[in-house]
């Protein structure tokens, strides 16, 4: 049974129309939280309908939900999004930096634009969101910032210098920010997932995926709900004394 330990809290989850972000939104709502579901609409994609579906699932659990469009690489759009969430819910207690992309290639062939886009979404996007929420969390002397890093930040991975650097950057951001705001009642933590069964991982070539799974001590991919459970814990009052931590959720892949 899920404890409703997040009753009365509100959360913003970036990239929550699908994958791990969607599981986090649903898990936080199950815990009693109102949730804002961020998605992107641009020339290449529009996940408004998927985000609305997640919102309806949240509302069916008796919680408030809102969808908010914003590209996390755009600071102005992020600031507008955060203000809209605060206006709607009255406050923002929990930020989950989940939005992320991969553009894999060995360094030899890595195009600068693929370096820039991965750093831009994964790392700079997390900075933008943290920057946009920090003043109101400081004023209220409470808050949770949880960012989704990756096992790749810790172990490295061939073909992922851009992704690994962006996720290692998230860990550096997390630890420094944790120190800056520790006395303000705000905790800042990261989660380092291993290989989780989402579109991002299903896009891997089949053979590479099979090899990856064979190397996981638990012998299987993780599920988005495994990451969502870790987020729910770090967001809860029970985790009040945990900050600057990187929680691995990886089936033993990297210890
Ligand atoms: P996913 O299914 O590809 O979903 C990625 C999410 O990020 C989507 O909702 C996407 O939104 C959003 N996003 C991408 N660019 C964005 C932008 N500029 N602004 C706002 N949102 C943006 O990936 P996932 O597997 O759920 O991954 C979620 C997070 O976990 C990522 O940070 C990823 O790096 C991390 N992670 C995943 C794994 C894994 O094995 N799956 C392992 C370690 C870490 P749209 O749908 O609107 O494009």
Short mmCIF file of C-alpha atoms and ligand atoms in Angstrom, two decimals:
data_model
loop_
_atom_site.label_atom_id
_atom_site.label_comp_id
_atom_site.label_asym_id
_atom_site.label_seq_id
_atom_site.Cartn_x
_atom_site.Cartn_y
_atom_site.Cartn_z
CA UNK A 1 0.00 0.00 0.00
CA UNK A 2 1.27 3.47 -0.91
CA UNK A 3 1.44 5.85 2.04
CA UNK A 4 -0.09 9.25 1.35
CA UNK A 5 2.92 11.04 2.78
CA UNK A 6 2.84 13.83 0.19
CA UNK A 7 -0.65 15.04 1.08
CA UNK A 8 -1.00 18.79 0.53
CA UNK A 9 2.20 19.12 -1.47
CA UNK A 10 2.62 20.18 -5.09
CA UNK A 11 5.16 19.07 -7.66
CA UNK A 12 6.39 20.05 -11.12
CA UNK A 13 7.85 17.23 -13.22
CA UNK A 14 9.61 18.11 -16.46
CA UNK A 15 9.10 15.79 -19.44
CA UNK A 16 6.16 14.06 -17.79
CA UNK A 17 3.99 13.13 -20.77
CA UNK A 18 5.66 9.73 -21.08
CA UNK A 19 8.35 7.38 -19.78
CA UNK A 20 9.92 7.89 -16.36
CA UNK A 21 8.42 11.38 -15.97
CA UNK A 22 4.89 10.05 -16.39
CA UNK A 23 5.52 7.32 -13.78
CA UNK A 24 6.87 9.97 -11.38
CA UNK A 25 3.78 12.16 -11.88
CA UNK A 26 1.44 9.24 -11.16
CA UNK A 27 3.46 8.03 -8.16
CA UNK A 28 3.58 11.49 -6.55
CA UNK A 29 -0.18 11.85 -7.10
CA UNK A 30 -0.70 8.45 -5.47
CA UNK A 31 1.24 9.83 -2.51
CA UNK A 32 -1.27 12.69 -2.23
CA UNK A 33 0.52 15.37 -4.26
CA UNK A 34 -0.94 17.82 -6.78
CA UNK A 35 1.13 17.66 -9.97
CA UNK A 36 2.09 19.86 -12.89
CA UNK A 37 2.97 17.87 -16.00
CA UNK A 38 5.46 19.58 -18.31
CA UNK A 39 5.68 18.71 -22.00
CA UNK A 40 7.06 20.28 -25.17
CA UNK A 41 5.26 21.44 -28.28
CA UNK A 42 7.45 22.55 -31.15
CA UNK A 43 7.92 21.94 -34.87
CA UNK A 44 9.02 18.32 -34.21
CA UNK A 45 6.60 17.12 -31.54
CA UNK A 46 3.49 17.96 -29.57
CA UNK A 47 2.76 15.81 -26.59
CA UNK A 48 -0.13 17.91 -25.31
CA UNK A 49 -2.62 15.04 -25.70
CA UNK A 50 -0.34 12.57 -23.85
CA UNK A 51 0.22 15.14 -21.07
CA UNK A 52 -3.57 15.66 -20.80
CA UNK A 53 -4.02 11.87 -20.46
CA UNK A 54 -1.55 11.86 -17.54
CA UNK A 55 -3.42 14.80 -15.98
CA UNK A 56 -6.72 12.91 -16.23
CA UNK A 57 -5.13 9.89 -14.50
CA UNK A 58 -3.91 12.18 -11.71
CA UNK A 59 -7.36 13.75 -11.33
CA UNK A 60 -8.91 10.29 -11.19
CA UNK A 61 -6.82 9.78 -8.03
CA UNK A 62 -8.49 12.83 -6.49
CA UNK A 63 -5.54 15.18 -6.92
CA UNK A 64 -5.23 18.42 -8.85
CA UNK A 65 -3.33 18.31 -12.12
CA UNK A 66 -2.24 20.84 -14.71
CA UNK A 67 -0.30 20.51 -17.95
CA UNK A 68 2.35 23.12 -18.78
CA UNK A 69 4.12 23.50 -22.08
CA UNK A 70 7.74 24.66 -21.94
CA UNK A 71 11.02 23.76 -23.53
CA UNK A 72 13.45 23.54 -20.61
CA UNK A 73 16.23 25.02 -22.74
CA UNK A 74 14.33 28.33 -22.73
CA UNK A 75 14.80 30.13 -19.39
CA UNK A 76 11.98 32.59 -20.03
CA UNK A 77 9.54 29.77 -20.83
CA UNK A 78 10.66 27.91 -17.70
CA UNK A 79 10.12 30.99 -15.51
CA UNK A 80 6.64 31.47 -16.98
CA UNK A 81 5.88 27.78 -16.37
CA UNK A 82 6.99 27.90 -12.73
CA UNK A 83 4.94 31.04 -12.09
CA UNK A 84 1.87 29.38 -13.64
CA UNK A 85 2.31 26.38 -11.34
CA UNK A 86 2.70 28.57 -8.25
CA UNK A 87 -0.37 30.62 -9.28
CA UNK A 88 -2.43 27.46 -9.70
CA UNK A 89 -1.32 25.44 -6.65
CA UNK A 90 -0.41 28.34 -4.35
CA UNK A 91 3.15 27.05 -3.94
CA UNK A 92 5.63 24.62 -5.42
CA UNK A 93 7.13 22.11 -2.98
CA UNK A 94 8.85 19.64 -5.30
CA UNK A 95 10.75 20.07 -8.57
CA UNK A 96 11.71 16.96 -10.50
CA UNK A 97 14.23 17.61 -13.30
CA UNK A 98 13.42 14.64 -15.50
CA UNK A 99 13.49 16.00 -19.08
CA UNK A 100 16.37 14.46 -20.95
CA UNK A 101 17.58 13.43 -24.37
CA UNK A 102 20.35 11.29 -25.91
CA UNK A 103 22.28 11.94 -29.14
CA UNK A 104 24.74 9.05 -29.05
CA UNK A 105 27.97 8.93 -31.04
CA UNK A 106 31.62 8.27 -30.32
CA UNK A 107 33.52 11.50 -29.70
CA UNK A 108 35.37 11.13 -32.99
CA UNK A 109 32.09 11.57 -34.87
CA UNK A 110 30.14 13.63 -32.37
CA UNK A 111 28.67 16.72 -34.02
CA UNK A 112 28.94 19.91 -31.98
CA UNK A 113 25.21 20.42 -32.29
CA UNK A 114 24.62 17.02 -30.63
CA UNK A 115 26.98 18.00 -27.81
CA UNK A 116 25.17 21.32 -27.41
CA UNK A 117 21.64 19.90 -27.54
CA UNK A 118 22.30 17.19 -24.92
CA UNK A 119 24.05 19.62 -22.55
CA UNK A 120 21.31 22.16 -23.29
CA UNK A 121 18.34 19.97 -22.38
CA UNK A 122 19.83 17.76 -19.66
CA UNK A 123 22.13 20.12 -17.79
CA UNK A 124 21.20 23.70 -18.69
CA UNK A 125 17.52 22.72 -18.55
CA UNK A 126 18.00 21.48 -14.98
CA UNK A 127 19.78 24.73 -14.10
CA UNK A 128 16.92 26.78 -15.59
CA UNK A 129 14.30 24.92 -13.58
CA UNK A 130 16.28 25.06 -10.33
CA UNK A 131 16.94 28.78 -10.90
CA UNK A 132 13.24 29.42 -11.50
CA UNK A 133 12.04 27.67 -8.31
CA UNK A 134 14.79 28.56 -5.86
CA UNK A 135 13.58 32.01 -4.74
CA UNK A 136 10.13 30.82 -3.72
CA UNK A 137 11.55 27.72 -1.99
CA UNK A 138 14.05 29.90 -0.11
CA UNK A 139 11.30 32.28 0.98
CA UNK A 140 9.17 29.39 2.24
CA UNK A 141 12.21 27.72 3.83
CA UNK A 142 11.23 24.38 2.38
CA UNK A 143 11.49 22.46 -0.86
CA UNK A 144 12.74 19.41 -2.69
CA UNK A 145 14.77 19.44 -5.90
CA UNK A 146 15.29 15.99 -7.38
CA UNK A 147 17.14 15.55 -10.66
CA UNK A 148 17.34 12.44 -12.79
CA UNK A 149 21.01 11.79 -13.59
CA UNK A 150 22.19 8.41 -14.92
CA UNK A 151 24.46 5.48 -14.19
CA UNK A 152 26.43 6.77 -17.19
CA UNK A 153 27.55 9.79 -15.10
CA UNK A 154 29.22 7.34 -12.70
CA UNK A 155 30.49 4.55 -14.95
CA UNK A 156 30.88 6.23 -18.37
CA UNK A 157 29.61 4.60 -21.54
CA UNK A 158 30.99 4.33 -25.07
CA UNK A 159 29.18 6.70 -27.42
CA UNK A 160 27.82 8.89 -24.63
CA UNK A 161 30.45 11.56 -23.87
CA UNK A 162 27.80 14.26 -24.28
CA UNK A 163 25.16 12.44 -22.23
CA UNK A 164 27.64 11.33 -19.54
CA UNK A 165 29.01 14.88 -19.21
CA UNK A 166 25.49 16.32 -18.93
CA UNK A 167 24.50 13.82 -16.24
CA UNK A 168 27.78 14.22 -14.32
CA UNK A 169 27.10 17.96 -14.50
CA UNK A 170 23.71 17.36 -12.88
CA UNK A 171 25.48 15.62 -9.99
CA UNK A 172 27.85 18.58 -9.58
CA UNK A 173 24.93 21.01 -9.71
CA UNK A 174 23.07 18.90 -7.14
CA UNK A 175 25.90 18.78 -4.61
CA UNK A 176 26.79 22.48 -4.84
CA UNK A 177 23.17 23.62 -4.68
CA UNK A 178 22.53 21.24 -1.77
CA UNK A 179 25.23 23.09 0.19
CA UNK A 180 23.88 26.52 -0.80
CA UNK A 181 20.34 25.90 0.43
CA UNK A 182 20.75 23.31 3.20
CA UNK A 183 20.04 25.88 5.92
CA UNK A 184 16.88 26.98 4.14
CA UNK A 185 15.11 23.65 4.60
CA UNK A 186 15.57 22.67 0.96
CA UNK A 187 17.06 19.32 0.00
CA UNK A 188 18.67 18.71 -3.38
CA UNK A 189 19.31 15.17 -4.54
CA UNK A 190 19.87 13.18 -7.71
CA UNK A 191 18.83 9.72 -8.81
CA UNK A 192 21.09 7.70 -11.08
CA UNK A 193 18.94 5.17 -12.94
CA UNK A 194 20.48 2.20 -14.69
CA UNK A 195 18.70 0.92 -17.80
CA UNK A 196 14.96 1.51 -17.51
CA UNK A 197 12.33 0.14 -19.88
CA UNK A 198 11.26 3.29 -21.77
CA UNK A 199 11.34 4.54 -25.36
CA UNK A 200 14.88 5.88 -24.74
CA UNK A 201 16.19 2.37 -24.04
CA UNK A 202 13.93 0.60 -26.53
CA UNK A 203 15.57 2.79 -29.21
CA UNK A 204 18.86 0.90 -28.64
CA UNK A 205 19.88 -1.71 -31.25
CA UNK A 206 18.49 -5.10 -30.15
CA UNK A 207 21.88 -6.77 -29.84
CA UNK A 208 23.29 -3.93 -27.72
CA UNK A 209 20.21 -4.08 -25.50
CA UNK A 210 20.56 -7.83 -25.01
CA UNK A 211 24.23 -7.40 -24.07
CA UNK A 212 23.33 -4.61 -21.67
CA UNK A 213 20.68 -6.73 -19.94
CA UNK A 214 23.13 -9.64 -19.67
CA UNK A 215 25.50 -7.32 -17.76
CA UNK A 216 22.90 -6.31 -15.15
CA UNK A 217 23.31 -8.41 -11.97
CA UNK A 218 19.51 -8.54 -11.49
CA UNK A 219 19.19 -9.73 -15.10
CA UNK A 220 16.43 -7.36 -16.24
CA UNK A 221 15.68 -3.75 -17.11
CA UNK A 222 14.25 -1.50 -14.41
CA UNK A 223 10.71 -0.17 -14.71
CA UNK A 224 9.79 3.54 -14.65
CA UNK A 225 7.97 2.84 -11.37
CA UNK A 226 11.31 1.87 -9.75
CA UNK A 227 12.58 5.39 -10.36
CA UNK A 228 9.25 6.94 -9.35
CA UNK A 229 9.39 5.14 -5.98
CA UNK A 230 12.85 6.59 -5.30
CA UNK A 231 11.61 10.09 -6.20
CA UNK A 232 8.61 9.70 -3.90
CA UNK A 233 10.91 8.74 -1.03
CA UNK A 234 13.32 11.65 -1.57
CA UNK A 235 10.33 14.00 -1.84
CA UNK A 236 8.83 12.80 1.43
CA UNK A 237 9.32 14.18 4.94
CA UNK A 238 11.04 10.91 5.86
CA UNK A 239 13.96 11.98 3.66
CA UNK A 240 14.34 15.35 5.40
CA UNK A 241 17.96 14.71 6.44
CA UNK A 242 19.15 13.45 3.04
CA UNK A 243 20.74 16.06 0.79
CA UNK A 244 23.46 16.18 -1.85
CA UNK A 245 22.97 12.45 -2.37
CA UNK A 246 23.05 10.43 -5.59
CA UNK A 247 20.75 7.45 -5.26
CA UNK A 248 21.54 4.61 -7.67
CA UNK A 249 18.57 2.59 -8.90
CA UNK A 250 20.21 0.20 -11.31
CA UNK A 251 19.70 -3.49 -10.49
CA UNK A 252 23.33 -3.72 -9.37
CA UNK A 253 24.76 -2.55 -12.71
CA UNK A 254 27.17 -0.15 -11.01
CA UNK A 255 28.04 -0.37 -7.32
P1 LIG B 1 11.95 9.45 -22.72
O1 LIG B 1 10.90 8.40 -22.68
O2 LIG B 1 12.71 9.69 -23.97
O3 LIG B 1 11.30 10.80 -22.20
C1 LIG B 1 12.05 11.98 -22.15
C2 LIG B 1 11.17 13.11 -21.69
O4 LIG B 1 11.94 14.32 -21.72
C3 LIG B 1 9.97 13.31 -22.60
O5 LIG B 1 8.82 13.55 -21.83
C4 LIG B 1 10.36 14.57 -23.38
O6 LIG B 1 9.27 15.38 -23.70
C5 LIG B 1 11.17 15.31 -22.37
N1 LIG B 1 11.97 16.34 -23.01
C6 LIG B 1 12.91 16.18 -23.97
N2 LIG B 1 13.40 17.38 -24.33
C7 LIG B 1 12.75 18.31 -23.59
C8 LIG B 1 12.81 19.72 -23.50
N3 LIG B 1 13.66 20.44 -24.25
N4 LIG B 1 12.00 20.36 -22.62
C9 LIG B 1 11.14 19.65 -21.83
N5 LIG B 1 11.04 18.30 -21.89
C10 LIG B 1 11.83 17.64 -22.75
O7 LIG B 1 13.05 9.17 -21.63
P2 LIG B 1 13.00 8.42 -20.22
O8 LIG B 1 13.68 7.14 -20.40
O9 LIG B 1 11.65 8.51 -19.62
O10 LIG B 1 14.03 9.38 -19.44
C11 LIG B 1 13.63 10.32 -18.46
C12 LIG B 1 14.90 10.82 -17.77
O11 LIG B 1 15.59 9.72 -17.18
C13 LIG B 1 15.89 11.48 -18.74
O12 LIG B 1 16.53 12.55 -18.09
C14 LIG B 1 16.90 10.36 -18.99
O13 LIG B 1 18.16 10.87 -19.37
C15 LIG B 1 16.93 9.70 -17.63
N6 LIG B 1 17.42 8.33 -17.66
C16 LIG B 1 16.77 7.36 -18.36
C17 LIG B 1 17.28 6.08 -18.35
C18 LIG B 1 16.61 4.95 -19.08
O14 LIG B 1 17.19 3.85 -19.08
N7 LIG B 1 15.46 5.12 -19.66
C19 LIG B 1 18.44 5.77 -17.65
C20 LIG B 1 19.09 6.79 -16.95
C21 LIG B 1 18.55 8.07 -16.96
P3 LIG B 1 8.48 15.16 -25.08
O15 LIG B 1 7.84 13.82 -24.94
O16 LIG B 1 7.51 16.30 -25.05
O17 LIG B 1 9.51 15.22 -26.16
#
